[in-house]
Amino acid sequence: MWTRMNELEKMLNNMDIFRSRLGSAFQDFDRVIEQRHPWATADNYPRTNLNDTGDNLEVIVEVPGVSKDDINVKIQGNYLELSGKRTREVPEGYTVHRTEREANSFSRSFTLPYEVDADKVTASLHNGILTMSLPKSEAAKPKQIAIS
Amino acid sequence: MSDNKALTPSNKHEVNAARELPVVTPAVDIFENTNEILLHADMPGVERENISINIDNGKLYLSGTRTVTDSGATRWQEFGAAEYSRTFSVPQSIDIPNIKAHLQDGVLQLQLPKLEAAKPKQIKITTG
């Protein structure tokens, strides 16, 4: 009887393993587009990179198919908000075979590691990549203290 | 078809260099009407010079590489350099010399016109 129970338990354990594998398979299904980047989910769209170049923070955003008029950037202190919308124009009189490119409005906010000077921010959009250079505010820059 | 192959030399060097990059499948939209097929592919960050479009034997090979400039210390990185690559089957009735490609805002727009012979025709009935 006990051996039977053990076998049953083993089987149930195996089923658990199978279930978790199935779960991860379903998750993978959602990210067919970019398998190498597991963080590419809907939660963090658009994807961004943040670099610190000393005086500036550099934010790089991936926004294919979005014109510059459709992107809004809001900065306050060390808070950055990106919003915008991506439209898909189905050309008149065409039948649709495939629509994988999402048409949606997006919004994403960040807490930057430093306060930035919102007046001196520059932004450029090239080939669907938005590059923003955010100068750190004077208070956030390192200061040399003279000893008297 | 063998003639076509002679026209497009394979750049084995390039392929090897690109193999180290993660390969990404670009998301596409495909539309069709009686005159043409439109293909829109998301390829953010790819320069015009780094896109190659090859058609051979009913297959359309689309690929492009993008590089990401790193300046300063990385705080976080959610995307990097990548190779976009995707293959499509295209009907033989495509007018290959008249294919147009346009890159705007990181979206590649391909226009594949159909051959005259492949377009639907209305037959007029004459009465004698």
CSV table of C-alpha atoms in Angstrom, one decimal:
chain,number,residue,atom,x,y,z
A,1,MET,CA,0.0,0.0,0.0
A,2,TRP,CA,2.8,2.4,0.9
A,3,THR,CA,4.6,1.8,-2.3
A,4,ARG,CA,1.5,2.6,-4.2
A,5,MET,CA,1.2,5.9,-2.4
A,6,ASN,CA,4.8,6.7,-3.2
A,7,GLU,CA,4.1,6.0,-6.8
A,8,LEU,CA,1.1,8.1,-6.8
A,9,GLU,CA,3.0,11.0,-5.2
A,10,LYS,CA,5.7,10.6,-7.8
A,11,MET,CA,3.2,10.9,-10.5
A,12,LEU,CA,1.6,13.9,-9.0
A,13,ASN,CA,5.0,15.6,-8.7
A,14,ASN,CA,5.7,14.9,-12.3
A,15,MET,CA,2.4,16.4,-13.2
A,16,ASP,CA,3.4,19.5,-11.3
A,17,ILE,CA,6.6,19.8,-13.3
A,18,PHE,CA,4.6,19.3,-16.5
A,19,ARG,CA,2.2,22.0,-15.4
A,20,SER,CA,4.9,24.6,-14.7
A,21,ARG,CA,6.5,23.8,-18.0
A,22,LEU,CA,3.2,24.3,-19.8
A,23,GLY,CA,2.8,27.6,-17.9
A,24,SER,CA,6.1,28.8,-19.1
A,25,ALA,CA,5.3,27.6,-22.6
A,26,PHE,CA,2.2,29.8,-22.6
A,27,GLN,CA,4.2,32.7,-21.4
A,28,ASP,CA,6.7,32.2,-24.2
A,29,PHE,CA,3.8,32.2,-26.6
A,30,ASP,CA,3.2,35.8,-25.7
A,31,ARG,CA,6.7,36.9,-26.6
A,32,VAL,CA,7.2,35.2,-29.9
A,33,ILE,CA,8.4,38.5,-31.4
A,34,GLU,CA,11.5,38.9,-29.3
A,35,GLN,CA,12.5,35.6,-27.7
A,36,ARG,CA,15.9,36.7,-26.5
A,37,HIS,CA,14.4,39.5,-24.4
A,38,PRO,CA,12.1,38.0,-21.8
A,39,TRP,CA,11.3,41.5,-20.5
A,40,ALA,CA,9.6,42.4,-23.7
A,41,THR,CA,6.1,42.2,-22.4
A,42,ALA,CA,3.2,44.7,-22.8
A,43,ASP,CA,3.9,46.1,-19.3
A,44,ASN,CA,7.0,48.0,-20.4
A,45,TYR,CA,6.2,49.2,-23.8
A,46,PRO,CA,7.9,51.2,-25.2
A,47,ARG,CA,11.3,49.7,-24.3
A,48,THR,CA,13.9,52.1,-23.1
A,49,ASN,CA,17.6,52.3,-22.3
A,50,LEU,CA,19.1,54.7,-19.8
A,51,ASN,CA,22.7,55.8,-19.9
A,52,ASP,CA,24.5,58.1,-17.5
A,53,THR,CA,27.1,60.2,-19.3
A,54,GLY,CA,28.2,62.2,-16.3
A,55,ASP,CA,26.6,65.6,-17.0
A,56,ASN,CA,23.6,64.1,-18.8
A,57,LEU,CA,21.2,61.2,-18.5
A,58,GLU,CA,20.5,59.7,-21.9
A,59,VAL,CA,17.1,58.0,-22.5
A,60,ILE,CA,16.7,56.0,-25.7
A,61,VAL,CA,13.2,54.8,-26.6
A,62,GLU,CA,12.1,52.3,-29.2
A,63,VAL,CA,9.1,53.8,-30.9
A,64,PRO,CA,8.7,52.4,-34.5
A,65,GLY,CA,6.0,53.9,-36.6
A,66,VAL,CA,5.3,56.8,-34.2
A,67,SER,CA,5.6,60.3,-35.7
A,68,LYS,CA,7.1,63.0,-33.5
A,69,ASP,CA,3.8,64.8,-33.2
A,70,ASP,CA,2.3,61.7,-31.5
A,71,ILE,CA,4.9,61.5,-28.6
A,72,ASN,CA,4.5,63.5,-25.4
A,73,VAL,CA,7.3,63.8,-22.9
A,74,LYS,CA,6.7,65.2,-19.4
A,75,ILE,CA,9.5,65.9,-17.0
A,76,GLN,CA,9.2,67.1,-13.4
A,77,GLY,CA,12.3,66.9,-11.2
A,78,ASN,CA,13.3,63.3,-11.5
A,79,TYR,CA,10.0,62.1,-12.9
A,80,LEU,CA,9.8,61.3,-16.6
A,81,GLU,CA,6.6,60.4,-18.3
A,82,LEU,CA,6.4,59.2,-21.9
A,83,SER,CA,3.1,58.9,-23.6
A,84,GLY,CA,1.8,58.7,-27.1
A,85,LYS,CA,-0.1,56.7,-29.6
A,86,ARG,CA,0.7,54.4,-32.5
A,87,THR,CA,-1.8,54.4,-35.3
A,88,ARG,CA,-2.2,51.8,-38.0
A,89,GLU,CA,-3.7,53.2,-41.1
A,90,VAL,CA,-5.3,50.4,-43.1
A,91,PRO,CA,-5.1,51.8,-46.7
A,92,GLU,CA,-8.4,52.4,-48.4
A,93,GLY,CA,-9.6,49.4,-50.4
A,94,TYR,CA,-7.0,46.9,-49.2
A,95,THR,CA,-7.8,43.6,-47.6
A,96,VAL,CA,-5.9,42.8,-44.4
A,97,HIS,CA,-3.8,39.6,-44.4
A,98,ARG,CA,-1.8,40.1,-41.2
A,99,THR,CA,-1.7,42.8,-38.5
A,100,GLU,CA,1.0,42.0,-36.0
A,101,ARG,CA,2.1,45.6,-35.4
A,102,GLU,CA,0.1,46.9,-32.5
A,103,ALA,CA,-1.9,50.1,-32.7
A,104,ASN,CA,-2.4,51.4,-29.3
A,105,SER,CA,-1.7,54.3,-27.0
A,106,PHE,CA,1.1,53.9,-24.5
A,107,SER,CA,2.2,55.6,-21.4
A,108,ARG,CA,5.2,54.8,-19.3
A,109,SER,CA,6.7,56.7,-16.4
A,110,PHE,CA,10.1,56.5,-14.8
A,111,THR,CA,11.8,57.7,-11.7
A,112,LEU,CA,15.2,59.0,-12.9
A,113,PRO,CA,18.2,58.5,-10.6
A,114,TYR,CA,18.8,62.3,-10.6
A,115,GLU,CA,16.8,65.4,-10.9
A,116,VAL,CA,17.1,66.9,-14.4
A,117,ASP,CA,16.9,70.4,-15.8
A,118,ALA,CA,13.7,70.1,-17.8
A,119,ASP,CA,14.4,73.4,-19.7
A,120,LYS,CA,17.6,72.0,-21.3
A,121,VAL,CA,16.3,68.6,-22.4
A,122,THR,CA,16.9,67.8,-26.1
A,123,ALA,CA,15.1,65.1,-27.9
A,124,SER,CA,15.4,63.7,-31.4
A,125,LEU,CA,13.6,61.0,-33.3
A,126,HIS,CA,15.4,59.0,-36.0
A,127,ASN,CA,14.4,55.7,-37.6
A,128,GLY,CA,11.9,55.0,-34.9
A,129,ILE,CA,14.4,55.6,-32.0
A,130,LEU,CA,13.8,58.6,-29.7
A,131,THR,CA,17.0,59.8,-28.1
A,132,MET,CA,16.7,62.3,-25.2
A,133,SER,CA,19.5,64.0,-23.5
A,134,LEU,CA,18.6,65.2,-20.0
A,135,PRO,CA,21.1,67.5,-18.3
A,136,LYS,CA,21.3,66.8,-14.6
A,137,SER,CA,20.2,69.7,-12.5
A,138,GLU,CA,22.9,71.8,-10.8
A,139,ALA,CA,21.9,70.4,-7.4
A,140,ALA,CA,22.5,66.8,-8.6
A,141,LYS,CA,25.9,67.5,-10.1
A,142,PRO,CA,29.0,66.6,-8.1
A,143,LYS,CA,30.5,69.7,-6.4
A,144,GLN,CA,34.0,70.5,-5.3
A,145,ILE,CA,34.1,72.0,-1.8
A,146,ALA,CA,36.9,74.4,-1.2
A,147,ILE,CA,38.4,74.2,2.3
A,148,SER,CA,39.1,77.5,3.8
B,1,MET,CA,16.4,31.3,-61.5
B,2,SER,CA,20.0,30.3,-61.7
B,3,ASP,CA,20.7,33.6,-63.4
B,4,ASN,CA,19.2,35.5,-60.5
B,5,LYS,CA,21.6,33.8,-58.1
B,6,ALA,CA,24.6,35.0,-60.2
B,7,LEU,CA,23.3,38.6,-59.9
B,8,THR,CA,23.3,38.6,-56.1
B,9,PRO,CA,26.6,37.6,-54.7
B,10,SER,CA,26.4,36.2,-51.2
B,11,ASN,CA,28.3,38.2,-48.6
B,12,LYS,CA,29.5,35.4,-46.4
B,13,HIS,CA,31.5,37.8,-44.3
B,14,GLU,CA,28.5,39.9,-43.4
B,15,VAL,CA,26.4,36.9,-42.4
B,16,ASN,CA,29.1,35.7,-40.1
B,17,ALA,CA,29.4,39.0,-38.4
B,18,ALA,CA,25.7,39.3,-37.9
B,19,ARG,CA,25.3,35.9,-36.4
B,20,GLU,CA,26.5,37.0,-33.1
B,21,LEU,CA,23.6,39.4,-32.7
B,22,PRO,CA,20.3,38.2,-31.4
B,23,VAL,CA,17.9,37.5,-34.3
B,24,VAL,CA,14.6,39.2,-34.0
B,25,THR,CA,11.5,38.6,-36.0
B,26,PRO,CA,10.0,41.9,-37.0
B,27,ALA,CA,6.3,42.4,-36.6
B,28,VAL,CA,4.6,42.9,-39.9
B,29,ASP,CA,1.3,44.1,-41.4
B,30,ILE,CA,0.3,42.8,-44.8
B,31,PHE,CA,-2.4,44.3,-47.0
B,32,GLU,CA,-3.5,43.5,-50.5
B,33,ASN,CA,-5.7,44.9,-53.2
B,34,THR,CA,-6.1,44.0,-56.8
B,35,ASN,CA,-3.0,45.9,-57.9
B,36,GLU,CA,-0.4,45.2,-55.2
B,37,ILE,CA,0.6,43.8,-51.9
B,38,LEU,CA,1.8,46.1,-49.1
B,39,LEU,CA,4.1,44.9,-46.3
B,40,HIS,CA,4.9,47.1,-43.3
B,41,ALA,CA,7.6,45.8,-41.0
B,42,ASP,CA,8.7,47.4,-37.7
B,43,MET,CA,12.5,47.8,-37.7
B,44,PRO,CA,13.3,50.5,-35.2
B,45,GLY,CA,16.9,51.7,-35.2
B,46,VAL,CA,17.9,50.2,-38.6
B,47,GLU,CA,19.6,52.5,-41.0
B,48,ARG,CA,18.5,52.4,-44.7
B,49,GLU,CA,21.9,51.1,-45.7
B,50,ASN,CA,21.7,48.1,-43.4
B,51,ILE,CA,18.5,46.7,-44.8
B,52,SER,CA,18.6,44.0,-47.4
B,53,ILE,CA,15.7,42.7,-49.3
B,54,ASN,CA,16.2,39.7,-51.6
B,55,ILE,CA,13.6,37.9,-53.7
B,56,ASP,CA,14.5,34.5,-55.1
B,57,ASN,CA,12.3,31.6,-56.2
B,58,GLY,CA,9.1,32.8,-54.6
B,59,LYS,CA,10.7,33.7,-51.3
B,60,LEU,CA,11.3,37.2,-50.0
B,61,TYR,CA,14.2,37.5,-47.5
B,62,LEU,CA,14.1,40.6,-45.4
B,63,SER,CA,16.9,41.4,-43.0
B,64,GLY,CA,18.4,44.4,-41.3
B,65,THR,CA,20.8,45.0,-38.5
B,66,ARG,CA,20.7,47.8,-35.9
B,67,THR,CA,23.4,49.0,-33.7
B,68,VAL,CA,22.8,50.8,-30.4
B,69,THR,CA,25.3,53.5,-29.4
B,70,ASP,CA,26.4,53.2,-25.8
B,71,SER,CA,27.6,56.4,-24.3
B,72,GLY,CA,28.4,56.5,-20.6
B,73,ALA,CA,27.4,54.1,-17.9
B,74,THR,CA,24.4,51.9,-18.5
B,75,ARG,CA,21.7,52.4,-15.9
B,76,TRP,CA,19.3,50.0,-17.5
B,77,GLN,CA,19.0,48.4,-21.0
B,78,GLU,CA,15.9,46.9,-22.3
B,79,PHE,CA,16.9,46.6,-26.0
B,80,GLY,CA,20.2,46.3,-27.8
B,81,ALA,CA,21.8,45.6,-31.1
B,82,ALA,CA,19.9,43.1,-33.1
B,83,GLU,CA,19.4,41.5,-36.4
B,84,TYR,CA,15.9,41.6,-37.8
B,85,SER,CA,15.2,38.7,-40.1
B,86,ARG,CA,12.1,37.2,-41.7
B,87,THR,CA,11.3,35.3,-44.8
B,88,PHE,CA,8.0,35.5,-46.6
B,89,SER,CA,6.5,33.4,-49.4
B,90,VAL,CA,5.5,35.7,-52.3
B,91,PRO,CA,3.4,34.6,-55.3
B,92,GLN,CA,5.2,34.3,-58.6
B,93,SER,CA,2.9,36.9,-60.0
B,94,ILE,CA,4.8,39.8,-58.4
B,95,ASP,CA,6.4,42.4,-60.7
B,96,ILE,CA,9.8,42.1,-59.2
B,97,PRO,CA,11.6,45.0,-61.1
B,98,ASN,CA,8.9,47.4,-59.9
B,99,ILE,CA,9.0,46.7,-56.1
B,100,LYS,CA,9.3,49.8,-54.1
B,101,ALA,CA,10.7,50.1,-50.5
B,102,HIS,CA,10.4,53.0,-48.2
B,103,LEU,CA,11.7,53.5,-44.7
B,104,GLN,CA,9.9,55.9,-42.4
B,105,ASP,CA,10.1,56.2,-38.6
B,106,GLY,CA,11.7,52.8,-38.3
B,107,VAL,CA,9.0,51.1,-40.3
B,108,LEU,CA,9.9,49.5,-43.7
B,109,GLN,CA,7.2,49.8,-46.2
B,110,LEU,CA,7.4,47.4,-49.1
B,111,GLN,CA,5.1,47.8,-52.1
B,112,LEU,CA,4.9,44.7,-54.3
B,113,PRO,CA,3.0,45.3,-57.5
B,114,LYS,CA,1.3,42.5,-59.2
B,115,LEU,CA,2.0,41.6,-62.9
B,116,GLU,CA,-0.6,42.7,-65.4
B,117,ALA,CA,-1.3,39.1,-66.2
B,118,ALA,CA,-2.2,38.4,-62.5
B,119,LYS,CA,-4.7,41.2,-62.1
B,120,PRO,CA,-8.3,40.3,-62.3
B,121,LYS,CA,-10.0,41.2,-65.6
B,122,GLN,CA,-13.5,42.1,-66.4
B,123,ILE,CA,-14.7,40.4,-69.6
B,124,LYS,CA,-16.9,42.6,-71.7
B,125,ILE,CA,-19.7,40.8,-73.6
B,126,THR,CA,-20.4,41.9,-77.1
B,127,THR,CA,-23.6,41.3,-78.8
B,128,GLY,CA,-23.6,40.5,-82.5
